[in-house]
């Protein structure tokens, strides 16, 4: 869900909060070293830990982190900030809002999907083959009620009564919308 840029921007925004220009310059230098190391490891010139994450993704994240640290450094220099404050960073704040909106949307979609899945798990979808006589009777009832035949069947099913001896019956009712 999150691109390398999203990850880098979020981490740098949090880590840079309250840092002065010298500390940000150190972060730029550190990110440059990490970027170079992960690029070398990606080419097979280094080793990763036993439980490594995707080499390519890690290299892209460090590339993005380096670029983001440079952006923060350049912003601080251009505006003469002595300390980085994320709230004053218009571009960084816009990216953070976008990330938050995407996260909120993804969580809402996931919740809706989970709810729909739970509802569907409780439902039964059936294809019913009826004799010509039963089919004609069902179509007549549905036409008179102004309903599709499937809704008449659903209303029938909702009213099923099972007797103690296992007999099945449906009390008289008028199909309705």
Backbone as JSON, one array per atom type, in Angstrom:
{
  "sequence": "XXXXXXXXXXXXXXXXXXXXXXXXXXXXXXXXXXXXXXXXXXXXXXXXXXXXXXXXXXXXXXXXXXXXXXXXXXXXXXXXXXXXXXXXXXXXXXXXXXXXXXXXXXXXXXXXXXXXXXXXXXXXXXXXXXXXXXXXXXXXXXXXXXXXXXXXXXXXXXXXXXXXXXXXXXXXXXXXX",
  "N": [[0.81, -1.19, 0.0], [1.97, 1.21, 0.72], [4.23, 3.31, -0.9], [7.78, 3.47, -1.57], [8.51, 6.13, -1.36], [6.42, 7.13, 0.22], [6.89, 5.78, 2.66], [9.48, 6.73, 3.27], [9.05, 9.55, 3.4], [7.26, 9.73, 5.56], [8.77, 8.6, 7.68], [11.03, 10.31, 7.74], [9.82, 12.78, 8.26], [8.84, 12.36, 10.87], [11.25, 11.75, 12.22], [12.82, 14.01, 11.79], [11.65, 16.04, 13.19], [12.19, 18.73, 15.24], [14.94, 18.69, 14.91], [18.11, 20.32, 14.42], [19.92, 22.21, 11.86], [22.48, 21.09, 11.58], [22.16, 18.49, 12.57], [20.32, 17.52, 10.72], [21.9, 17.63, 8.44], [23.71, 15.6, 9.09], [21.97, 13.43, 8.97], [21.39, 13.44, 6.25], [23.88, 12.72, 5.22], [24.17, 10.16, 6.4], [22.0, 8.83, 5.21], [22.86, 8.89, 2.57], [25.05, 7.15, 2.66], [23.74, 4.76, 3.43], [22.07, 4.47, 1.23], [23.93, 4.0, -0.8], [25.1, 1.62, 0.18], [22.88, -0.19, 0.18], [22.31, -0.22, -2.51], [24.62, -1.43, -3.51], [24.38, -3.93, -2.26], [22.1, -4.78, -3.5], [23.03, -5.25, -6.02], [24.35, -7.52, -5.48], [26.73, -7.42, -4.1], [27.01, -7.59, -1.39], [25.91, -8.68, 1.87], [22.75, -9.58, 3.26], [20.69, -9.64, 6.19], [19.67, -12.75, 7.76], [16.85, -12.95, 7.85], [15.72, -11.22, 5.72], [14.3, -8.22, 4.27], [12.67, -7.44, 1.19], [15.17, -6.89, -1.08], [15.27, -5.03, -3.2], [13.18, -3.28, -2.58], [14.1, -2.23, -0.15], [16.37, -0.87, -1.07], [15.12, 1.07, -2.68], [13.71, 2.45, -0.71], [15.78, 3.58, 0.83], [16.92, 5.22, -1.1], [14.8, 6.98, -1.51], [14.61, 8.02, 1.1], [17.04, 9.36, 1.31], [16.68, 11.35, -0.64], [14.51, 12.69, 0.53], [15.58, 13.6, 2.99], [17.44, 15.37, 1.94], [15.68, 17.2, 0.77], [14.45, 18.27, 3.04], [16.7, 19.41, 4.29], [17.39, 21.34, 2.32], [15.09, 22.91, 2.32], [15.1, 23.94, 4.93], [17.43, 25.45, 4.78], [16.82, 27.28, 2.72], [14.65, 28.69, 3.83], [15.69, 29.59, 6.15], [15.42, 28.29, 8.62], [16.08, 27.39, 11.96], [15.48, 25.11, 13.26], [13.8, 22.11, 12.39], [10.39, 22.0, 11.87], [7.69, 20.05, 11.47], [5.02, 20.95, 11.01], [5.3, 23.41, 9.79], [6.23, 22.83, 7.33], [5.01, 22.92, 4.33], [4.78, 21.25, 2.0], [5.52, 18.72, 3.03], [3.5, 18.46, 4.96], [1.25, 18.36, 3.33], [1.7, 15.93, 2.0], [1.58, 14.24, 4.22], [-1.11, 14.54, 4.97], [-2.33, 13.45, 2.68], [-1.43, 10.79, 2.89], [-2.68, 10.07, 5.28], [-5.37, 10.31, 4.51], [-5.49, 8.3, 2.56], [-4.94, 6.08, 4.16], [-7.12, 6.15, 5.93], [-9.19, 5.77, 4.07], [-8.48, 3.21, 3.11], [-8.72, 1.68, 5.44], [-11.45, 2.01, 5.93], [-12.49, 0.8, 3.64], [-11.55, -1.79, 4.05], [-12.91, -2.46, 6.4], [-15.54, -2.33, 5.47], [-15.45, -4.34, 3.55], [-14.92, -6.53, 5.18], [-17.28, -6.55, 6.7], [-19.15, -7.0, 4.68], [-18.29, -9.49, 3.88], [-18.86, -10.97, 6.19], [-21.64, -10.73, 6.2], [-22.23, -11.99, 3.77], [-21.37, -14.53, 4.38], [-23.36, -15.42, 6.01], [-25.43, -15.7, 4.3], [-27.37, -17.43, 1.82], [-27.05, -18.46, -1.43], [-28.91, -19.66, -3.96], [-29.65, -21.72, -6.75], [-32.55, -22.53, -8.24], [-34.42, -25.1, -9.69], [-37.49, -25.41, -11.02], [-40.54, -27.23, -11.56], [-42.63, -26.98, -14.5], [-45.27, -26.32, -13.78], [-45.02, -25.44, -11.1], [-43.27, -23.32, -11.52], [-44.8, -21.63, -13.12], [-46.84, -20.98, -11.31], [-45.36, -19.63, -9.32], [-44.42, -17.45, -10.82], [-46.83, -16.19, -11.39], [-47.74, -15.43, -8.81], [-45.63, -13.71, -8.12], [-45.9, -11.74, -10.09], [-48.42, -10.65, -9.45], [-47.82, -9.61, -6.94], [-46.0, -7.75, -7.6], [-43.32, -8.22, -7.55], [-40.02, -9.62, -8.09], [-39.6, -13.1, -8.92], [-37.58, -14.28, -7.34], [-37.6, -12.78, -4.95], [-40.09, -13.44, -3.92], [-39.67, -16.14, -3.37], [-37.67, -15.81, -1.43], [-39.15, -14.58, 0.61], [-40.91, -16.62, 1.18], [-39.1, -18.51, 2.2], [-38.24, -17.18, 4.51], [-40.39, -17.51, 6.15], [-40.66, -20.14, 6.82], [-41.65, -22.86, 8.78], [-40.67, -25.3, 11.03], [-41.84, -28.27, 12.15], [-42.12, -30.25, 15.23], [-41.95, -32.88, 14.53], [-40.44, -32.74, 12.26], [-41.72, -31.89, 10.0], [-42.29, -29.54, 7.37], [-43.63, -26.37, 6.93], [-45.41, -23.49, 5.65], [-46.9, -20.73, 6.89], [-49.9, -19.06, 5.83], [-49.51, -16.14, 3.87], [-49.17, -12.81, 2.53], [-47.27, -11.89, -0.13], [-45.06, -9.12, -0.05], [-43.7, -5.85, -0.78]],
  "CA": [[0.0, 0.0, 0.0], [2.81, 2.4, 0.82], [5.39, 3.33, -1.78], [9.04, 3.79, -0.89], [8.45, 7.56, -1.04], [5.52, 7.3, 1.37], [7.6, 5.31, 3.85], [10.57, 7.66, 3.53], [8.52, 10.85, 3.82], [6.69, 9.59, 6.89], [9.84, 8.4, 8.66], [11.85, 11.52, 7.83], [9.0, 13.81, 8.92], [8.83, 12.09, 12.31], [12.61, 11.79, 12.77], [13.4, 15.35, 11.65], [10.97, 16.97, 14.08], [13.02, 19.32, 16.29], [16.38, 18.64, 14.61], [18.7, 21.53, 13.85], [20.5, 22.05, 10.53], [23.64, 20.18, 11.65], [21.64, 17.12, 12.73], [19.72, 17.15, 9.43], [23.03, 17.36, 7.54], [24.21, 14.26, 9.45], [20.99, 12.46, 8.46], [21.59, 13.39, 4.79], [25.11, 11.94, 4.99], [23.87, 8.78, 6.76], [21.12, 8.28, 4.18], [23.67, 8.68, 1.37], [25.81, 5.92, 2.89], [22.79, 3.63, 3.38], [21.62, 4.33, -0.15], [25.02, 3.37, -1.54], [25.23, 0.24, 0.66], [21.78, -1.03, -0.29], [22.47, -0.36, -3.97], [25.66, -2.45, -3.69], [23.81, -5.21, -1.86], [21.13, -5.15, -4.53], [23.82, -5.79, -7.13], [24.94, -8.79, -5.04], [28.07, -7.19, -3.54], [26.95, -7.53, 0.07], [24.97, -9.65, 2.42], [21.64, -9.09, 4.06], [20.41, -10.5, 7.32], [19.0, -14.02, 7.44], [15.44, -12.66, 7.62], [15.79, -9.94, 5.03], [13.15, -7.74, 3.51], [12.95, -7.38, -0.23], [16.37, -6.06, -1.33], [14.95, -3.93, -4.1], [12.35, -2.32, -1.83], [14.99, -1.55, 0.8], [17.19, 0.09, -1.83], [14.26, 2.19, -3.07], [13.39, 3.22, 0.5], [16.93, 4.42, 1.19], [17.02, 6.24, -2.14], [13.76, 7.97, -1.2], [14.97, 8.7, 2.36], [18.11, 10.31, 1.01], [16.06, 12.48, -1.33], [13.66, 13.44, 1.47], [16.46, 14.33, 3.91], [17.98, 16.5, 1.18], [14.61, 18.18, 0.62], [14.3, 18.93, 4.34], [17.88, 20.27, 4.46], [17.29, 22.47, 1.4], [13.98, 23.75, 2.8], [15.58, 24.66, 6.12], [18.42, 26.43, 4.33], [16.14, 28.32, 1.93], [13.77, 29.51, 4.66], [16.45, 30.05, 7.31], [14.94, 27.67, 9.87], [17.13, 26.83, 12.82], [15.0, 23.79, 13.67], [12.74, 21.63, 11.51], [9.08, 21.79, 12.48], [6.87, 19.46, 10.4], [3.81, 21.72, 10.75], [5.64, 24.54, 8.93], [6.61, 22.27, 6.03], [3.76, 22.82, 3.57], [4.8, 20.06, 1.14], [5.49, 17.55, 3.92], [2.18, 18.39, 5.57], [0.31, 17.91, 2.29], [1.94, 14.5, 1.83], [1.08, 13.55, 5.42], [-2.57, 14.52, 4.86], [-2.67, 12.47, 1.65], [-1.21, 9.46, 3.48], [-3.74, 9.84, 6.27], [-6.62, 10.08, 3.77], [-5.41, 6.96, 1.95], [-5.05, 5.11, 5.25], [-8.51, 6.16, 6.37], [-9.96, 5.12, 3.0], [-8.15, 1.78, 3.08], [-9.32, 1.06, 6.64], [-12.91, 1.98, 5.72], [-12.76, -0.24, 2.64], [-11.31, -3.08, 4.69], [-14.02, -2.7, 7.32], [-16.73, -2.62, 4.65], [-15.23, -5.66, 2.95], [-15.1, -7.51, 6.25], [-18.71, -6.6, 7.03], [-19.82, -7.65, 3.56], [-17.91, -10.9, 3.96], [-19.62, -11.6, 7.28], [-23.03, -10.82, 5.74], [-22.3, -13.01, 2.74], [-21.19, -15.84, 5.0], [-24.64, -15.79, 6.59], [-26.44, -15.78, 3.25], [-27.37, -18.58, 0.93], [-27.43, -18.16, -2.81], [-29.3, -20.95, -4.53], [-30.29, -21.76, -8.06], [-33.65, -23.49, -8.07], [-35.09, -25.56, -10.91], [-38.87, -25.77, -10.68], [-41.35, -27.82, -12.64], [-43.36, -25.97, -15.26], [-46.45, -25.9, -13.03], [-44.56, -24.63, -9.95], [-42.69, -22.1, -12.06], [-45.92, -20.77, -13.56], [-47.5, -20.5, -10.09], [-44.46, -18.65, -8.71], [-44.42, -16.26, -11.66], [-48.14, -15.53, -11.22], [-47.72, -14.79, -7.49], [-44.67, -12.61, -8.18], [-46.49, -10.69, -10.92], [-49.49, -10.0, -8.67], [-47.22, -8.87, -5.83], [-45.09, -6.73, -8.14], [-41.97, -8.6, -7.1], [-39.37, -10.66, -8.88], [-39.8, -14.42, -8.32], [-36.57, -14.57, -6.3], [-38.02, -12.17, -3.69], [-41.2, -14.25, -3.4], [-39.03, -17.32, -2.77], [-36.99, -15.38, -0.21], [-40.17, -14.37, 1.63], [-41.36, -17.97, 1.56], [-38.06, -19.12, 3.03], [-38.21, -16.49, 5.8], [-41.56, -17.89, 6.94], [-40.68, -21.6, 7.01], [-41.82, -23.36, 10.15], [-40.33, -26.72, 11.11], [-42.55, -28.9, 13.27], [-41.34, -31.15, 16.08], [-41.76, -34.14, 13.81], [-39.63, -32.49, 11.07], [-42.5, -31.42, 8.86], [-42.03, -28.16, 6.99], [-44.82, -25.68, 6.44], [-45.33, -22.03, 5.56], [-48.21, -20.15, 7.16], [-50.41, -18.19, 4.77], [-49.05, -14.76, 3.92], [-49.29, -12.05, 1.29], [-45.96, -11.32, -0.45], [-45.08, -7.65, -0.08], [-42.42, -5.21, -1.13]],
  "C": [[0.86, 1.26, 0.0], [4.0, 2.27, -0.11], [6.63, 3.63, -0.94], [9.05, 5.27, -0.49], [7.55, 7.83, 0.16], [6.22, 6.93, 2.67], [8.68, 6.31, 4.24], [10.06, 9.0, 4.06], [7.97, 10.8, 5.24], [7.79, 9.47, 7.94], [10.68, 9.66, 8.84], [11.08, 12.63, 8.56], [9.01, 13.62, 10.43], [10.22, 12.26, 12.92], [13.21, 13.2, 12.75], [12.81, 16.35, 12.63], [11.9, 17.43, 15.21], [14.51, 19.28, 16.03], [16.86, 19.97, 14.06], [19.39, 21.19, 12.53], [21.68, 21.06, 10.54], [23.18, 18.73, 11.76], [21.01, 16.64, 11.42], [20.82, 16.84, 8.43], [23.63, 15.99, 7.82], [23.27, 13.18, 8.9], [21.11, 12.33, 6.94], [22.79, 12.52, 4.48], [24.87, 10.45, 5.31], [23.0, 8.11, 5.69], [21.89, 8.02, 2.88], [24.48, 7.39, 1.48], [24.9, 4.7, 2.78], [22.3, 3.39, 1.96], [22.68, 3.6, -0.97], [25.17, 1.9, -1.13], [24.12, -0.67, 0.13], [21.83, -1.22, -1.79], [23.52, -1.43, -4.27], [25.12, -3.83, -3.34], [22.8, -5.71, -2.88], [21.84, -5.76, -5.74], [24.51, -7.1, -6.74], [26.31, -8.64, -4.43], [28.07, -7.11, -2.02], [25.96, -8.53, 0.56], [23.89, -8.93, 3.22], [21.48, -10.03, 5.25], [19.67, -11.75, 6.88], [17.53, -13.8, 7.09], [15.35, -11.29, 6.97], [14.45, -9.53, 4.44], [13.58, -7.7, 2.05], [14.09, -6.39, -0.49], [16.04, -4.83, -2.18], [14.14, -2.86, -3.38], [13.21, -1.54, -0.85], [15.86, -0.51, 0.09], [16.37, 1.31, -2.24], [13.92, 3.06, -1.86], [14.56, 4.13, 0.87], [17.18, 5.51, 0.15], [16.02, 7.36, -1.85], [14.07, 8.72, 0.09], [16.05, 9.74, 2.11], [17.55, 11.55, 0.34], [15.23, 13.33, -0.37], [14.49, 14.21, 2.49], [17.07, 15.54, 3.2], [16.93, 17.59, 1.02], [14.42, 18.97, 1.91], [15.47, 19.89, 4.58], [17.77, 21.52, 3.6], [16.18, 23.43, 1.82], [14.42, 24.58, 4.0], [16.56, 25.76, 5.73], [17.73, 27.6, 3.61], [15.3, 29.25, 2.79], [14.45, 29.99, 5.95], [15.96, 29.49, 8.64], [16.13, 27.16, 10.67], [16.78, 25.4, 13.23], [13.86, 23.39, 12.72], [11.47, 21.39, 12.33], [8.14, 21.3, 11.38], [5.64, 20.29, 10.04], [4.07, 22.89, 9.82], [6.0, 24.09, 7.51], [5.34, 22.0, 5.22], [3.71, 21.55, 2.72], [4.72, 18.79, 1.97], [4.14, 17.36, 4.58], [1.14, 17.91, 4.57], [0.47, 16.41, 2.06], [1.4, 13.7, 3.02], [-0.44, 13.46, 5.39], [-3.01, 13.48, 3.83], [-2.52, 11.04, 2.17], [-2.31, 9.11, 4.45], [-5.07, 9.56, 5.59], [-6.63, 8.69, 3.13], [-5.55, 5.87, 3.01], [-6.49, 5.01, 5.73], [-9.4, 5.46, 5.35], [-9.72, 3.62, 2.96], [-8.77, 1.06, 4.28], [-10.83, 0.97, 6.5], [-13.27, 0.9, 4.71], [-12.58, -1.63, 3.22], [-12.45, -3.43, 5.64], [-15.28, -3.06, 6.55], [-16.63, -4.0, 4.02], [-15.43, -6.76, 3.99], [-16.56, -7.67, 6.64], [-19.47, -7.32, 5.92], [-19.52, -9.14, 3.57], [-18.68, -11.63, 5.03], [-21.08, -11.76, 6.88], [-23.18, -11.93, 4.71], [-22.15, -14.41, 3.32], [-22.49, -16.35, 5.61], [-25.73, -15.96, 5.54], [-26.28, -17.06, 2.46], [-27.82, -18.13, -0.44], [-27.7, -19.51, -3.45], [-29.91, -20.76, -5.91], [-31.32, -22.87, -7.98], [-34.26, -23.81, -9.42], [-36.46, -26.06, -10.51], [-39.55, -26.43, -11.88], [-42.1, -26.68, -13.34], [-44.55, -25.44, -14.46], [-46.05, -25.01, -11.86], [-44.0, -23.3, -10.42], [-43.78, -21.12, -12.47], [-46.62, -20.18, -12.35], [-46.67, -19.41, -9.43], [-44.46, -17.35, -9.53], [-45.73, -15.49, -11.53], [-48.18, -14.77, -9.9], [-46.81, -13.57, -7.52], [-45.24, -11.44, -8.97], [-47.55, -9.92, -10.13], [-48.94, -9.16, -7.53], [-46.31, -7.74, -6.32], [-43.65, -6.96, -7.72], [-41.33, -9.54, -8.09], [-39.59, -12.01, -8.18], [-38.81, -14.74, -7.2], [-36.97, -13.96, -4.95], [-39.2, -12.92, -3.08], [-40.64, -15.49, -2.73], [-38.33, -16.97, -1.46], [-37.99, -15.16, 0.92], [-40.75, -15.69, 2.1], [-40.37, -18.6, 2.54], [-38.01, -18.49, 4.42], [-39.34, -16.96, 6.73], [-41.66, -19.4, 7.2], [-40.79, -21.92, 8.5], [-41.51, -24.86, 10.12], [-40.99, -27.29, 12.36], [-41.64, -29.83, 14.05], [-41.05, -32.48, 15.4], [-40.96, -33.97, 12.53], [-40.41, -32.03, 9.86], [-42.23, -29.94, 8.63], [-43.31, -27.57, 6.45], [-44.54, -24.18, 6.38], [-46.73, -21.51, 5.83], [-48.61, -19.24, 6.0], [-49.87, -16.77, 4.97], [-49.26, -14.13, 2.55], [-47.91, -11.48, 1.0], [-46.06, -9.8, -0.58], [-43.69, -7.1, -0.38], [-41.72, -4.68, 0.06]]
}
